Coordinates of C-alpha atoms in Angstrom, one line a residue:
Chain A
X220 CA 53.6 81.4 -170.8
X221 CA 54.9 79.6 -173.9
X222 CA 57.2 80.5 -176.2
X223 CA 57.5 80.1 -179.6
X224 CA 60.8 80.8 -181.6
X225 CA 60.9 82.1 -184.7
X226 CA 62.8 78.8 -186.0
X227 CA 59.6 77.1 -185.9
X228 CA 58.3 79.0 -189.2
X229 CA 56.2 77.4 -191.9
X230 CA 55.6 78.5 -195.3
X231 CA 52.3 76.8 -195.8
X232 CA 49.1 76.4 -194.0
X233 CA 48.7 72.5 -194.0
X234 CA 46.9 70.0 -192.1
X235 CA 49.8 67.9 -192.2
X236 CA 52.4 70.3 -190.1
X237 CA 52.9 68.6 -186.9
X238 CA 52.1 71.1 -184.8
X239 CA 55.5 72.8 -182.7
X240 CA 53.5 73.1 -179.3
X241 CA 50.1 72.6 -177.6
X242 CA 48.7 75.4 -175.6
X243 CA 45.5 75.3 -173.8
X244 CA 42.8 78.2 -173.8
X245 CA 43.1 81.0 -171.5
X246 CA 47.0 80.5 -171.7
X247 CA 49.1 83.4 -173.2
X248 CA 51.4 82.4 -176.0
X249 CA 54.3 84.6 -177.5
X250 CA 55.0 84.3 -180.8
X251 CA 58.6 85.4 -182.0
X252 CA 58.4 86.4 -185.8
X253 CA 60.9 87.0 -188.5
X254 CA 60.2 89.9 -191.3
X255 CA 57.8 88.9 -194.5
X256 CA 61.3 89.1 -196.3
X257 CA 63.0 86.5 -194.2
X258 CA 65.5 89.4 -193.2
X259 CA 66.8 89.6 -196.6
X260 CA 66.5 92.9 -196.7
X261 CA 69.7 94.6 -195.1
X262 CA 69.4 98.1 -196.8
X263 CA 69.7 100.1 -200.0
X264 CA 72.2 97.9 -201.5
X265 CA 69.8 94.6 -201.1
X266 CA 68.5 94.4 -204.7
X267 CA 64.9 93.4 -203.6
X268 CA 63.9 92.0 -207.1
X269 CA 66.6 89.2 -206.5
X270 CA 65.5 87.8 -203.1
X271 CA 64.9 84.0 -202.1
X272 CA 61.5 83.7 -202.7
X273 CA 61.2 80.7 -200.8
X274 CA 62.2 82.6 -197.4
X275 CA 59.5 84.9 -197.9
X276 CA 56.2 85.0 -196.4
X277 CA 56.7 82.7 -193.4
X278 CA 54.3 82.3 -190.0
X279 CA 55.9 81.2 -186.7
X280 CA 54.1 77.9 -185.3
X281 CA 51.8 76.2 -186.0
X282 CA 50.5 75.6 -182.7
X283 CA 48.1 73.0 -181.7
X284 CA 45.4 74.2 -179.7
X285 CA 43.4 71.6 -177.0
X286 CA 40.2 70.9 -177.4
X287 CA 40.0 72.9 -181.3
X288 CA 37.7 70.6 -183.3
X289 CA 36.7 71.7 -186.7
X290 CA 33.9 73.4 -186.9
X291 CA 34.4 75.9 -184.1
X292 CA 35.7 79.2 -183.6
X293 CA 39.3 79.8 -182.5
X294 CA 39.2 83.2 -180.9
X295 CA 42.9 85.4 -181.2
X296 CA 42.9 88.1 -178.6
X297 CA 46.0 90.3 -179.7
X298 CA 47.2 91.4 -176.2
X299 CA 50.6 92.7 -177.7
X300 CA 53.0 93.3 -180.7
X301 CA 56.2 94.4 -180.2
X302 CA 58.8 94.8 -182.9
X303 CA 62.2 95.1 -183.5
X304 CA 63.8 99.1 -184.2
X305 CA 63.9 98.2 -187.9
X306 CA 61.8 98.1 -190.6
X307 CA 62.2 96.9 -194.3
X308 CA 60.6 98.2 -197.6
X309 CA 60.6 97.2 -201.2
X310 CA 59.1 98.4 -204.1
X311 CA 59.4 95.3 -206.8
X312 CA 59.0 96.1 -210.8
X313 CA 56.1 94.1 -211.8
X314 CA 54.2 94.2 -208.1
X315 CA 52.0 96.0 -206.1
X316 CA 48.8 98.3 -207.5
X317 CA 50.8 100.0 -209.5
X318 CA 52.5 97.0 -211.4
X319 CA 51.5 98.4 -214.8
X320 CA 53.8 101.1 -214.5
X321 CA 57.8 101.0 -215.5
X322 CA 59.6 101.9 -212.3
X323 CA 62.8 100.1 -210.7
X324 CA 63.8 97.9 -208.2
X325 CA 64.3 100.2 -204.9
X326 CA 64.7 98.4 -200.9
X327 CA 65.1 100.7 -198.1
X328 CA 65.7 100.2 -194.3
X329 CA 64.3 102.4 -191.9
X330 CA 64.5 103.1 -188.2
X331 CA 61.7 102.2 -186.1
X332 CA 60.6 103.0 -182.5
X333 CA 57.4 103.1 -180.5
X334 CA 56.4 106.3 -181.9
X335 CA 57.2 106.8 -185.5
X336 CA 59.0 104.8 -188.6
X337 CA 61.7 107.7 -189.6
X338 CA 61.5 107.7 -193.4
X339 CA 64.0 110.1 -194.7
X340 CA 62.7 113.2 -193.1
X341 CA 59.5 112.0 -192.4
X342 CA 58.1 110.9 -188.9
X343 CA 55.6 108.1 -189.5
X344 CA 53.1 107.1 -186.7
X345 CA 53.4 103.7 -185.8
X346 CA 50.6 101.7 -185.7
X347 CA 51.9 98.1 -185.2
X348 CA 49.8 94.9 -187.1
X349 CA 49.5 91.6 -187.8
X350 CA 49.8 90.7 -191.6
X351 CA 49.7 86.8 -191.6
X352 CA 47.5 84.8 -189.1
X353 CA 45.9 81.8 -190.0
X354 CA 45.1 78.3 -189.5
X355 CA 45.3 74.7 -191.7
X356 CA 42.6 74.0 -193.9
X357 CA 40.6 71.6 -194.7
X358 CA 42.4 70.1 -197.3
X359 CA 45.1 71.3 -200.1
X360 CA 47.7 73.5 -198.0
X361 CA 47.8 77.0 -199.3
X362 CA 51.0 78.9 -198.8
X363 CA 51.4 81.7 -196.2
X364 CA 50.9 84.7 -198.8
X365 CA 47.9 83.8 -199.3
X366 CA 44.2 85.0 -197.9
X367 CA 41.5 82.9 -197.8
X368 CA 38.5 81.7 -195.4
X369 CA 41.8 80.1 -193.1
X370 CA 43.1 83.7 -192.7
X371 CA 46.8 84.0 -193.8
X372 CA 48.1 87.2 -195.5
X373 CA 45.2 89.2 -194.9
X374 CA 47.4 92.1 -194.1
X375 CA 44.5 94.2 -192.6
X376 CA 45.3 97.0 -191.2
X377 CA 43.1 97.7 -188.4
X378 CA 44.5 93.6 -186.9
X379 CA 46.8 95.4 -184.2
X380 CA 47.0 95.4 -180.5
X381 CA 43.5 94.9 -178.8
X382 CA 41.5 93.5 -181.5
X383 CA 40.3 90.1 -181.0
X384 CA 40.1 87.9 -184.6
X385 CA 37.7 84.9 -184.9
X386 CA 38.8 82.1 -187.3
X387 CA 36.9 78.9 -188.2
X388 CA 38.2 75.7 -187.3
X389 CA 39.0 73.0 -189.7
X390 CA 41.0 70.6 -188.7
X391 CA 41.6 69.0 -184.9
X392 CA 43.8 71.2 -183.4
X393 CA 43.0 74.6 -185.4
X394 CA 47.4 74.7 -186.3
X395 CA 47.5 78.4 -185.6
X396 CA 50.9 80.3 -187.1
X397 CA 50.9 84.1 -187.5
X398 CA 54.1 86.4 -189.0
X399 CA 54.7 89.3 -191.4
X400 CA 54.2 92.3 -188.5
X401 CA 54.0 95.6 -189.8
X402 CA 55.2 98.7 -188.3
X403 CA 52.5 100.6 -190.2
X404 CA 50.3 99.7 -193.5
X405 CA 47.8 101.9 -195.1
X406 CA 44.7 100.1 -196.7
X407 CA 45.9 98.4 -199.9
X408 CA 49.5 98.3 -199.1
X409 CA 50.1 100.0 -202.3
X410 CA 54.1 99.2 -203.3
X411 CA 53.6 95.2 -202.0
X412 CA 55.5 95.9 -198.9
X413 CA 54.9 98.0 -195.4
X414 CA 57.3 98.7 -193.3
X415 CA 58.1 94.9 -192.4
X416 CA 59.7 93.9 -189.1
X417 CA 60.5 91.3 -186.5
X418 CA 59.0 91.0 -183.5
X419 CA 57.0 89.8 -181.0
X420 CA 53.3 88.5 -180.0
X421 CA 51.5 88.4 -177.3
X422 CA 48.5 86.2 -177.9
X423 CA 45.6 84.4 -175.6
X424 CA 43.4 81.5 -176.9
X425 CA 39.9 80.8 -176.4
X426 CA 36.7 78.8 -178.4
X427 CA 33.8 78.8 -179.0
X428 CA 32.1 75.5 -180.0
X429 CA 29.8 74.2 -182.7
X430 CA 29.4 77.3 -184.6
X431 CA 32.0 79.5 -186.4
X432 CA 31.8 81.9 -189.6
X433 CA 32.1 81.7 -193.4
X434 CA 35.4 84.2 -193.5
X435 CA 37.8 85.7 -190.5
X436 CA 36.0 88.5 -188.3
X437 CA 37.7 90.9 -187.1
X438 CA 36.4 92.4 -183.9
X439 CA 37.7 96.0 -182.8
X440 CA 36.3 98.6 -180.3
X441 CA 34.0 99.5 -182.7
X442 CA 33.4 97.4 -185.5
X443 CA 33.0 93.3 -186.8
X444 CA 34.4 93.2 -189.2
X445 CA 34.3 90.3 -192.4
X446 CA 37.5 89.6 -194.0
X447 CA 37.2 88.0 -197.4
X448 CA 39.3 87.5 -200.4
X449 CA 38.8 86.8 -203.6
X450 CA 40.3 86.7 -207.8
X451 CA 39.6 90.6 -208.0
X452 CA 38.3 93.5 -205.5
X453 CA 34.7 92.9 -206.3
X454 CA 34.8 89.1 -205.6
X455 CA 36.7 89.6 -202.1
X456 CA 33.6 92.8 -202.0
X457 CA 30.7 90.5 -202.4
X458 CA 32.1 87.8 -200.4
X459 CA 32.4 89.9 -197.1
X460 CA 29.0 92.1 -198.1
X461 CA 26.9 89.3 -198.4
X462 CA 28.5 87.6 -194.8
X463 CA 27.5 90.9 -193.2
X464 CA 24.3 91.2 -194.8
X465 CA 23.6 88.2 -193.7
X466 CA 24.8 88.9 -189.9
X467 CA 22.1 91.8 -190.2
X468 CA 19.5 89.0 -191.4
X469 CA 20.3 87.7 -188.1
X470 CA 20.5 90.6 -185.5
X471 CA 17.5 92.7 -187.1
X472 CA 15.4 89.1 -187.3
X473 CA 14.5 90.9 -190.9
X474 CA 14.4 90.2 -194.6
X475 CA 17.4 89.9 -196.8
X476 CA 16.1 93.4 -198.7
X477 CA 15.9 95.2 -195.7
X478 CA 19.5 94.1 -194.5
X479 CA 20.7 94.7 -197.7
X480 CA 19.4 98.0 -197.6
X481 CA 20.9 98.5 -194.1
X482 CA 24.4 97.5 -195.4
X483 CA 23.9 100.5 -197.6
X484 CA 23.5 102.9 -195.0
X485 CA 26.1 101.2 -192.0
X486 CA 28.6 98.8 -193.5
X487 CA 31.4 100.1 -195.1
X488 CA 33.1 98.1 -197.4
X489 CA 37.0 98.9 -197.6
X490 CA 39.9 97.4 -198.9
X491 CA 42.4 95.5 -197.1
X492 CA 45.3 94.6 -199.7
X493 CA 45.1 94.9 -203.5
X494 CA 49.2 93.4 -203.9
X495 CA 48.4 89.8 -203.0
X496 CA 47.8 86.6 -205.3
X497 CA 44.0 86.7 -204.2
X498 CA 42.9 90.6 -203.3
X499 CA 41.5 91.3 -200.0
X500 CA 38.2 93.4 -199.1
X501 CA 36.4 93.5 -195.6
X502 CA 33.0 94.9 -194.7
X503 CA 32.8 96.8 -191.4
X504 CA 29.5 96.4 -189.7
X505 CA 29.2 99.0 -186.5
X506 CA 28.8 97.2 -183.0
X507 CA 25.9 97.8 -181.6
X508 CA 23.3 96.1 -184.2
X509 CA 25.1 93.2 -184.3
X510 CA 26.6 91.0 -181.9
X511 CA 29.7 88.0 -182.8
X512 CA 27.0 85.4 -182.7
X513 CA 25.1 87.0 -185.6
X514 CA 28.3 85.9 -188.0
X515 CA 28.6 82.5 -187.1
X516 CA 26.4 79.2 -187.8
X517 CA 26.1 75.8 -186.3
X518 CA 26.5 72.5 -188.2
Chain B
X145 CA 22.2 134.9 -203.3
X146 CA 21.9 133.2 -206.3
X147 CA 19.1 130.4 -206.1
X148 CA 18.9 127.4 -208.7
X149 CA 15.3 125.9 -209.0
X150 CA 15.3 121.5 -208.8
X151 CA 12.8 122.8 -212.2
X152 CA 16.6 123.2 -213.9
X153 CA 17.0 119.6 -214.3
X154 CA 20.0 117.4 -216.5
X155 CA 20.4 113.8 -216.9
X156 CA 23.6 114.2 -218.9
X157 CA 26.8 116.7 -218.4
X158 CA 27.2 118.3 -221.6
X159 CA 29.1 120.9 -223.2
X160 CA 25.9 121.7 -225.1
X161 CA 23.4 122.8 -222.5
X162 CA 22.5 126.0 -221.6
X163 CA 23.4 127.7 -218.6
X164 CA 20.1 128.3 -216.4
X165 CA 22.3 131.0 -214.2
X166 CA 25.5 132.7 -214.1
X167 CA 27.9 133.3 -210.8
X168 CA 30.8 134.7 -210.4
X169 CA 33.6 133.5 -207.8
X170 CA 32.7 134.2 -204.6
X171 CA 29.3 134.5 -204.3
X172 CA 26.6 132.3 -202.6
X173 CA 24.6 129.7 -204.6
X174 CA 21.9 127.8 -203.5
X175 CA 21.1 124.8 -205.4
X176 CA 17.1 123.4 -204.3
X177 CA 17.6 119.5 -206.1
X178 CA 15.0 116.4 -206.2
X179 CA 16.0 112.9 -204.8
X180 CA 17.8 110.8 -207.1
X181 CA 14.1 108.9 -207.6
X182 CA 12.8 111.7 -209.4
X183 CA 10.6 112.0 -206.2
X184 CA 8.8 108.6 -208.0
X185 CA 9.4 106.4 -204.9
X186 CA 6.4 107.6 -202.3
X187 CA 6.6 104.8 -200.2
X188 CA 6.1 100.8 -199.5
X189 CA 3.2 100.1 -202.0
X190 CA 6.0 101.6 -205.1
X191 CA 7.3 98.9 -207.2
X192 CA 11.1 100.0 -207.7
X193 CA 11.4 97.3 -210.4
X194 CA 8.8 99.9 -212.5
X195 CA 10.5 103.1 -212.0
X196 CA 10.2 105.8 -215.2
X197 CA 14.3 105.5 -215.5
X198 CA 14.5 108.6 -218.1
X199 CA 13.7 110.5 -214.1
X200 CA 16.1 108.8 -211.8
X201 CA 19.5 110.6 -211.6
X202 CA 18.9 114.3 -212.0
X203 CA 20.8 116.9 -211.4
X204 CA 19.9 121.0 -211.1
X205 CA 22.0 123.3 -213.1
X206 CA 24.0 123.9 -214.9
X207 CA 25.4 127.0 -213.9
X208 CA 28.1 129.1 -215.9
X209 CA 30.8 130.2 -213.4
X210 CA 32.6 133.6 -214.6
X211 CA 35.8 133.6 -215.9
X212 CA 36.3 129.6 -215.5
X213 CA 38.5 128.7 -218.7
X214 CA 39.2 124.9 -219.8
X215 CA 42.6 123.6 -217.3
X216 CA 41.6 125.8 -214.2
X217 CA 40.4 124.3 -211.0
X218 CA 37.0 125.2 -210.2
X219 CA 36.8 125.3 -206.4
X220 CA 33.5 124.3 -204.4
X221 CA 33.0 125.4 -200.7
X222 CA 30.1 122.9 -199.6
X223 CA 28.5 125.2 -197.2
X224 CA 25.6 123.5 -196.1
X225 CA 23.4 120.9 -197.1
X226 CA 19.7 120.7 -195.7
X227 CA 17.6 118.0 -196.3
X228 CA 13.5 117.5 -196.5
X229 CA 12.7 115.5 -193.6
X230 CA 12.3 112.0 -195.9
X231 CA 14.3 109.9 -197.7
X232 CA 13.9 107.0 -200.1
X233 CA 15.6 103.7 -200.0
X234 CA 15.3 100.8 -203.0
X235 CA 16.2 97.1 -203.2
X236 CA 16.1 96.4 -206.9
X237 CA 16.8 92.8 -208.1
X238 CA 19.7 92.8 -210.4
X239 CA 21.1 96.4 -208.7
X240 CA 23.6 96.9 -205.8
X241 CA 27.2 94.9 -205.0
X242 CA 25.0 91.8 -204.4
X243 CA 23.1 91.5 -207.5
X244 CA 24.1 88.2 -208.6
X245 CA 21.8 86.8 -205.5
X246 CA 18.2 86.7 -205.7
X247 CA 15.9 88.8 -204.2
X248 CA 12.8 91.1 -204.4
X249 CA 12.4 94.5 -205.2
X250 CA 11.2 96.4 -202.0
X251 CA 10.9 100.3 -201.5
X252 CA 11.1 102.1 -198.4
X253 CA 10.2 105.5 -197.2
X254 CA 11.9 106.8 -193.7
X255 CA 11.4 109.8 -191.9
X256 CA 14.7 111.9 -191.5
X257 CA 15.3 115.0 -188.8
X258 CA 18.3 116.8 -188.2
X259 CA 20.0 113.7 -185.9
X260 CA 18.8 110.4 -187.2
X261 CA 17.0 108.7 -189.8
X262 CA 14.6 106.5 -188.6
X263 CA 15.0 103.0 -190.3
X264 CA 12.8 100.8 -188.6
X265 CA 13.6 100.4 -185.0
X266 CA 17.3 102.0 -185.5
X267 CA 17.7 105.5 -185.4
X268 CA 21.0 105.8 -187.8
X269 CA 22.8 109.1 -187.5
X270 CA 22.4 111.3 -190.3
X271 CA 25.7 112.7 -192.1
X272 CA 24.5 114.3 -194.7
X273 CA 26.4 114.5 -198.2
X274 CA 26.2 115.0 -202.1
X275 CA 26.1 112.1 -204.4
X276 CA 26.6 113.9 -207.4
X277 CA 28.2 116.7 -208.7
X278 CA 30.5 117.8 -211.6
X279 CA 31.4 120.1 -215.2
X280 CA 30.7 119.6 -218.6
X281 CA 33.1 117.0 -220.1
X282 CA 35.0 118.6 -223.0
X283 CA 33.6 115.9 -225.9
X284 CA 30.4 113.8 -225.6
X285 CA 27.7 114.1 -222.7
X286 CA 27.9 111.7 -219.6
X287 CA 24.9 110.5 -218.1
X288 CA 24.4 111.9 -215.1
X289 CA 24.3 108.3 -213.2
X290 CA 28.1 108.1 -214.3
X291 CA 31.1 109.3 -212.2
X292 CA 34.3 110.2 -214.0
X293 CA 37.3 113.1 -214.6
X294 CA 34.7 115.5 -214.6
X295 CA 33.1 114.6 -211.2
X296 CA 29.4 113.4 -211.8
X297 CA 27.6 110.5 -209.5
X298 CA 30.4 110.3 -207.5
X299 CA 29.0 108.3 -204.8
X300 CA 31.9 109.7 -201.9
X301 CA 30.6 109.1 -198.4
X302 CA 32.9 112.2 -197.6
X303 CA 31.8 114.8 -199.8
X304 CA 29.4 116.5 -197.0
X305 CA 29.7 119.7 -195.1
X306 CA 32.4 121.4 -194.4
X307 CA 34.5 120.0 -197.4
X308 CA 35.9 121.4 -200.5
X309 CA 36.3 119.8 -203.6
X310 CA 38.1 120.3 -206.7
X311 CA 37.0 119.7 -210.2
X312 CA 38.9 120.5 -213.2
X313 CA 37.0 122.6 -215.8
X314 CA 37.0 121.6 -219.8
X315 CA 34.8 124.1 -220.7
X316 CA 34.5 127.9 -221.0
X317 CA 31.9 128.4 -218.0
X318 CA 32.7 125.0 -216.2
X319 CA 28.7 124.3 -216.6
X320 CA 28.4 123.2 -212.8
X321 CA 25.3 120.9 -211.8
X322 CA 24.8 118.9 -208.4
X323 CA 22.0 116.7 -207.1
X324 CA 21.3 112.8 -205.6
X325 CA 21.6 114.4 -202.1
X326 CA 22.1 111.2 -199.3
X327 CA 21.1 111.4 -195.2
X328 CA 23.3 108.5 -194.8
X329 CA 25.4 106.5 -197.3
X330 CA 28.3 103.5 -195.9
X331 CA 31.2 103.2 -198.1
X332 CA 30.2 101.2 -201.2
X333 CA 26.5 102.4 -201.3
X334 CA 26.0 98.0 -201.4
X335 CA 22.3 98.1 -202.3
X336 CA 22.3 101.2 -205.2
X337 CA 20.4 103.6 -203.5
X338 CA 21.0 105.3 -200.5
X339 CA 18.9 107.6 -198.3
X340 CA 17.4 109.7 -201.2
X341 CA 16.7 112.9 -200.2
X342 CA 15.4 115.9 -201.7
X343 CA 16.8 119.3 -200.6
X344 CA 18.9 122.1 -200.8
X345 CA 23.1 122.9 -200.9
X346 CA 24.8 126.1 -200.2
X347 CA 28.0 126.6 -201.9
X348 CA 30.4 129.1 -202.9
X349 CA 33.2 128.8 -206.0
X350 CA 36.5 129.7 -206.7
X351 CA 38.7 129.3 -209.5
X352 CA 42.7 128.4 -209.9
X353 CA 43.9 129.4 -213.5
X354 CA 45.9 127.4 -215.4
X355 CA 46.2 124.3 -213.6
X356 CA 44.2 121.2 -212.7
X357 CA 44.0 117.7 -211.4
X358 CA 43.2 114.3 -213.3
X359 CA 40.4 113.7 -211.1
X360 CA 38.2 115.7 -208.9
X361 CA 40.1 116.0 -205.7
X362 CA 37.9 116.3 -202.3
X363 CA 39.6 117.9 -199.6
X364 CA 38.4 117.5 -196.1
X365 CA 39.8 118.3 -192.5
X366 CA 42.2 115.6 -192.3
X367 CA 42.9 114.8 -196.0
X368 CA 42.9 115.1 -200.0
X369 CA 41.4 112.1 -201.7
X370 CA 41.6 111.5 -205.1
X371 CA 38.2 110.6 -206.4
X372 CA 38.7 107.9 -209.2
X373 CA 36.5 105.8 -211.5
X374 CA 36.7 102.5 -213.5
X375 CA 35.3 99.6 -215.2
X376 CA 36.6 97.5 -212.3
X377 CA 37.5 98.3 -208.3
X378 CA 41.1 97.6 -209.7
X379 CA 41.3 100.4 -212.4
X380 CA 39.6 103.1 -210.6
X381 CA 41.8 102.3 -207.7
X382 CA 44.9 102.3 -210.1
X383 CA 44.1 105.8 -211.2
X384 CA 43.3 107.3 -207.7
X385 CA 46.7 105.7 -205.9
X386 CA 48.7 106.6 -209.2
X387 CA 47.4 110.3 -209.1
X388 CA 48.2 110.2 -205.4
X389 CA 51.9 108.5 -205.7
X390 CA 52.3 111.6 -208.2
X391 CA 51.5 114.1 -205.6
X392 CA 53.5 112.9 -202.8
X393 CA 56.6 112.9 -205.6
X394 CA 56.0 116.6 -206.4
X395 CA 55.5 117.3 -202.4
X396 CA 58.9 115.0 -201.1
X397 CA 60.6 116.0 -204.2
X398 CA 61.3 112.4 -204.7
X399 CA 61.3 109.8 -206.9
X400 CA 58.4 107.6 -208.0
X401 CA 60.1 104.6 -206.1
X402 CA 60.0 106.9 -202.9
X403 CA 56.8 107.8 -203.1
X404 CA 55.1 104.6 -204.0
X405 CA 56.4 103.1 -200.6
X406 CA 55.0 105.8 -198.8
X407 CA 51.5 105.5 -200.5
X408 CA 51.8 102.1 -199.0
X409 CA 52.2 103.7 -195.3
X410 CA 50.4 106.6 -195.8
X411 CA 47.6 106.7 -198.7
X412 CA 44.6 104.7 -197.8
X413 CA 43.1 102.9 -200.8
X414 CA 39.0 103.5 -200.4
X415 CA 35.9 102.1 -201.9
X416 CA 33.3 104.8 -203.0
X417 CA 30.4 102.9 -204.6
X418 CA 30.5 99.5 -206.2
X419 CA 26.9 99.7 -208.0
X420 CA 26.9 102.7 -210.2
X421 CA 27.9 101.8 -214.4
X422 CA 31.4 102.4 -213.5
X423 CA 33.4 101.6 -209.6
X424 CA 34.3 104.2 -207.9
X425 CA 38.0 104.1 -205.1
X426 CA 39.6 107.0 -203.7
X427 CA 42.8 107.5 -202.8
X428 CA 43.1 109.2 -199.3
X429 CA 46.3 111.0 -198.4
X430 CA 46.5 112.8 -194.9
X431 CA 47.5 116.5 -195.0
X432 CA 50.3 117.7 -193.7
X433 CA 52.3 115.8 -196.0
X434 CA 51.0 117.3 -199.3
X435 CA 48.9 120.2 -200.4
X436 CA 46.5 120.8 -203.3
X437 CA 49.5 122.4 -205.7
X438 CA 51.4 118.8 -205.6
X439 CA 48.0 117.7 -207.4
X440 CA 47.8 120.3 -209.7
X441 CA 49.4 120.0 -213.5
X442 CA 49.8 123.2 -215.7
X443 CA 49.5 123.5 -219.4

């Protein structure tokens, strides 16, 4: 198994990282993260509107993966997150969904264990996920708070243990970095934080060649799911509809009016994050009528 | 029993219309309603493109409710909902989240039991639920094909059996009206239409004097959602998380700074529909944490 530190962290997804280790497929890889704040964030007295931005956001690796050639798939199994017993919040005046409003700057540490997040009196299920995972694109590097069609801060919450994530290829190598875990995050991560920790995880590799999809899919027991992004909630919407209408072109072997009427009836469109610099929306398409291959495309 | 004939048709709320019935709290109603077509789409050979529009969108009612005063809460117990054994389904170029692509308008008739509706070769399970619903706004009418404060084409996957939902009143009566009943309806409702059913919903009313929400509130076994709307994703999501943050401020007894980072941990952010003239998001906060009263604003 490798190993790799949380010194290793980038702060950009860029084809021209050199890479901090190769891994093979089929070999687990443990990823040691910092907190999306750079632990900042001690406790109350941590005035969170006056952090070092340019500590923020960072991804352990990137790590070069044999045999990755862009256009394939590089598929993530998430075989285990384990974090740290704390957990940082922050509520920032001018972000989040509710930016419009006048409110102050507020940061807040919180006890975490492998039950609940303890918020004041409040005993929070955990549900432990992975907000930044991505690879380097194509060309311009884009920085780790950022969502795209390379992954990054997608901060979805259904990414956590036992999902598998499929993520097109662009460059030789894939340069895979992942970070921001979060003890638990409802959809839309409202105040711009979750409860952020360090941790741990536990990843295995694979590909698939030739072929790969427009956005990041998400598989879970139940679901495929398209993860787009885009300047406002509709664009990210549109982006992942039209991907998973298209997947039901496929699987059905039908029209695009039919599929589209399908969507209407089976995939649900939800919202991932509306705090980022690009907003994030996914469509969830039930397993069953569709299979991975029905997302992805061949050069 | 009180039974509302689908002959007591509006395609606006309005202060102004006439009550076709009047209930008091407590007892049964039985509203029989059309499909949202207007019954106009009979199958494959109808060309949705060509629909009489001044028909689409009906709703039966309205009803006076006895003793509901403008700032109560009029309460509705959705009892049942049973549904003629067809539904309608319509592609229509320019409608639906995907409307800036190009495509052809196609109708579809399904059949529709108690378990599935029959799309095809799928068999999609039916979950039954009402599209819209609401009271007379207190100024102008609102077309019946618009959600807002008072409720109206509301578009909530949700809102089916079983659940309860909360609408404030504006006027002396309430004026209550429901129709566009759905088999089966994903989150977003991508293509515009649904499966448009015609049939009949059992519910019973209750009032709360003195008090109501900014939004219609839907309460089902596991949460109460705030049921927003907006000229973008963005807004009606503002005003569903804010309405929400405001609740879970009145139920910790904490401040807004508090309770914003726990709508990022506990409030899910939900699309409704993205293809009606205004977006609709909800804001879903699990029980046990709040009850209806933290919603609720007195005069």
């Amino acid at each position: 198994m490798k190993r790799i530190g949380k010194e290793s962290v980038i702060y950009t997804f860029s084809p021209k990282h050199k890479p901090v280790e190769k891994v093979v497929p089929g070999e687990y890889v443990l990823f040691e993260t910092e907190d999306a704040f750079g632990g900042q964030v001690k406790g109350e007295e941590t005035p969170p509107d006056k952090l070092d931005w340019s500590r923020v956001d960072g991804a352990t690796g990137p790590v070069y993966i044999e045999g990755a050639e862009p256009g394939d798939t590089l598929v993530v199994d998430v075989l285990d997150i384990r974090l740290q017993e704390r957990g940082a919040i922050a509520a920032i005046p001018g972000y989040g969904g509710l930016s419009h409003l006048s409110f102050s700057p507020k940061a807040k540490v919180v006890r975490v264990d492998h039950s609940f997040v303890y918020f004041n009196d409040l005993k929070i299920a955990v549900r432990p996920m992975i907000g930044t995972i991505g690879v380097a694109p194509e060309g311009d590097e884009i920085p780790t708070g950022y969502p795209g069609r390379h992954g990054g801060n997608m901060d979805v919450s259904e990414l956590g243990i036992g999902t598998r994530l499929y993520l097109p290829v662009f460059v030789k190598g894939a340069l895979l970095a992942l970070g921001d875990l979060h003890a638990v995050q409802a959809d839309g991560e409202l105040c711009v934080s979750a409860v952020e920790s360090p941790g741990e995880v536990l990843v295995r590799f694979d590909l698939m060649r030739g072929r790969r999809a427009s956005w990041p899919i998400l598989e879970t027991e139940e679901s495929f799911q398209v993860i787009a992004a885009g300047r406002s909630l509709e664009e990210a919407m549109r982006e992942a509809a039209e991907e998973a209408v298209r997947a039901l072109m496929r699987a059905r072997k039908t029209t695009f009016e039919e599929a589209y009427m399908l969507g209407s009836l089976l995939v649900d469109l939800r919202i991932n994050q509306v705090v980022d610099p690009l907003l994030g929306a996914r469509a969830v398409v039930p397993k069953g009528i569709v299979c991975i291959e029905d997302f992805l495309t061949g050069h």
